[in-house]
Coordinates of C-alpha atoms in Angstrom, one line a residue:
Q1 CA 73.1 -5.8 0.5
V2 CA 70.8 -3.1 -0.7
H3 CA 68.8 -0.5 1.6
L4 CA 65.9 1.3 0.4
V5 CA 64.3 4.2 1.9
E6 CA 60.9 5.9 0.6
S7 CA 59.7 9.7 1.2
G8 CA 57.9 12.1 0.2
G9 CA 54.0 10.2 0.7
G10 CA 51.0 12.0 2.4
L11 CA 47.4 13.3 1.7
V12 CA 46.6 14.9 -1.6
Q13 CA 43.3 16.0 -3.3
A14 CA 42.4 14.5 -6.6
G15 CA 44.1 16.2 -9.0
G16 CA 47.0 17.0 -7.4
S17 CA 50.9 16.2 -7.6
L18 CA 53.2 14.5 -5.1
R19 CA 56.8 13.5 -5.5
L20 CA 57.9 10.4 -4.0
S21 CA 61.6 9.5 -3.3
C22 CA 64.1 6.5 -2.5
A23 CA 67.2 6.6 -1.4
A24 CA 69.4 3.4 -2.1
S25 CA 72.5 2.5 0.3
G26 CA 75.0 -0.5 0.7
R27 CA 75.9 -2.3 -2.7
T28 CA 74.7 0.7 -4.6
F29 CA 77.1 -0.3 -7.5
S30 CA 75.3 -3.5 -8.3
I31 CA 72.0 -1.9 -9.2
Y32 CA 70.6 -2.1 -12.5
A33 CA 67.1 -1.9 -12.2
M34 CA 65.1 0.3 -10.1
G35 CA 61.1 0.9 -9.8
W36 CA 58.1 1.3 -7.7
F37 CA 55.4 -0.7 -6.9
R38 CA 52.3 0.1 -4.9
Q39 CA 49.5 -1.6 -2.9
A40 CA 46.1 -0.7 -2.2
P41 CA 43.9 -1.9 0.9
G42 CA 42.9 -5.4 0.1
K43 CA 44.7 -5.6 -3.3
E44 CA 47.6 -7.3 -4.5
R45 CA 50.8 -5.5 -5.2
E46 CA 51.0 -3.9 -8.6
F47 CA 53.5 -2.7 -10.8
V48 CA 53.9 1.3 -11.1
A49 CA 57.1 2.0 -13.0
A50 CA 60.6 1.0 -13.7
I51 CA 64.1 2.6 -14.9
S52 CA 67.2 1.1 -16.0
W53 CA 70.7 2.2 -14.6
S54 CA 71.4 4.5 -17.5
G55 CA 67.7 5.9 -17.5
G56 CA 67.3 4.9 -21.3
R57 CA 64.6 2.0 -20.4
L58 CA 61.5 3.2 -18.8
Y59 CA 58.6 1.0 -18.2
Y60 CA 55.1 2.2 -16.8
A61 CA 51.6 0.4 -16.0
D62 CA 49.1 1.6 -18.7
S63 CA 47.2 3.3 -15.4
V64 CA 49.7 5.9 -14.3
K65 CA 51.2 6.3 -18.6
G66 CA 51.2 10.1 -18.9
R67 CA 50.5 11.3 -15.1
F68 CA 53.6 9.4 -13.6
T69 CA 57.2 9.9 -14.5
I70 CA 59.9 8.0 -13.0
S71 CA 63.8 9.3 -12.7
R72 CA 66.9 8.3 -11.4
D73 CA 70.2 10.2 -10.1
N74 CA 73.0 7.7 -10.0
A75 CA 75.5 9.9 -8.6
K76 CA 73.1 10.7 -5.7
N77 CA 71.7 7.0 -5.3
M78 CA 68.2 8.5 -5.7
V79 CA 65.0 6.9 -8.0
Y80 CA 62.1 9.6 -8.0
L81 CA 58.4 8.9 -8.9
Q82 CA 56.8 12.4 -9.8
M83 CA 53.2 11.7 -9.6
N84 CA 50.6 14.2 -11.3
S85 CA 46.7 14.4 -12.0
L86 CA 46.5 12.1 -8.9
K87 CA 43.4 10.2 -8.6
P88 CA 41.5 8.2 -5.8
E89 CA 42.6 5.1 -7.1
D90 CA 46.1 6.0 -7.0
T91 CA 45.6 5.7 -2.9
A92 CA 48.2 3.2 -1.9
V93 CA 51.5 2.2 -0.1
Y94 CA 54.7 2.7 -2.7
Y95 CA 57.3 0.6 -2.5
C96 CA 61.0 1.5 -4.1
V97 CA 62.5 -2.0 -5.5
A98 CA 65.8 -2.3 -6.9
D99 CA 67.6 -5.0 -8.5
R100 CA 70.6 -6.2 -10.1
T101 CA 69.9 -7.6 -13.3
V102 CA 66.0 -7.7 -13.9
L103 CA 63.9 -4.3 -15.3
G104 CA 60.3 -5.6 -15.3
S105 CA 56.8 -5.8 -14.0
D106 CA 57.1 -8.9 -12.3
P107 CA 57.7 -8.1 -8.2
T108 CA 58.8 -11.8 -7.2
A109 CA 61.9 -10.7 -9.7
Y110 CA 62.9 -7.6 -7.5
D111 CA 65.7 -8.5 -4.7
Y112 CA 65.8 -5.2 -2.7
W113 CA 62.2 -3.5 -1.3
G114 CA 61.6 -0.6 0.9
Q115 CA 59.3 -0.6 3.8
G116 CA 57.0 2.0 1.7
T117 CA 55.5 5.4 1.7
R118 CA 51.6 5.9 1.9
V119 CA 49.6 8.1 -0.4
T120 CA 46.6 9.0 0.3
V121 CA 44.3 10.9 -2.5
S122 CA 41.0 12.3 -1.3
S123 CA 37.9 12.7 -3.7

C-alpha cells in the first residue's frame, strides 16, 4: 500500500504562483509513475501532469503546458507541481496520484490517490 499526502494549496491571485508537494509513504519502492489530477466544482476529474520514476518521461495537459512543471525527488519520496501564471480556471482540488506500472492521463489507471489540496485563483 502507498499513502499520499498533498500540501501547498491555497488562495492566490491570477498571475501568481504556487508549489504543490506530495509526500509518499508505505511501499514507495513499488511506485513507477506519479502525477497530479484536478477537479473543479461541477466538473469531472482531469489530468494535469505525470512523471516516470526516472523523471525521463513527462506528460502535461495542454491547458497547463508552459505554466506548470512536475518534478520528483525519489530520495525523499516526494513529487512536486510548480504552478506559475495561474488563472482562475486553474481553481480546483488537486490530487496526487501514484501507480506501479501506469504512466498516462487516465484517472482510472492509477491505484493510489491522495486526499487532495484546494487551489483557488482569484481574478
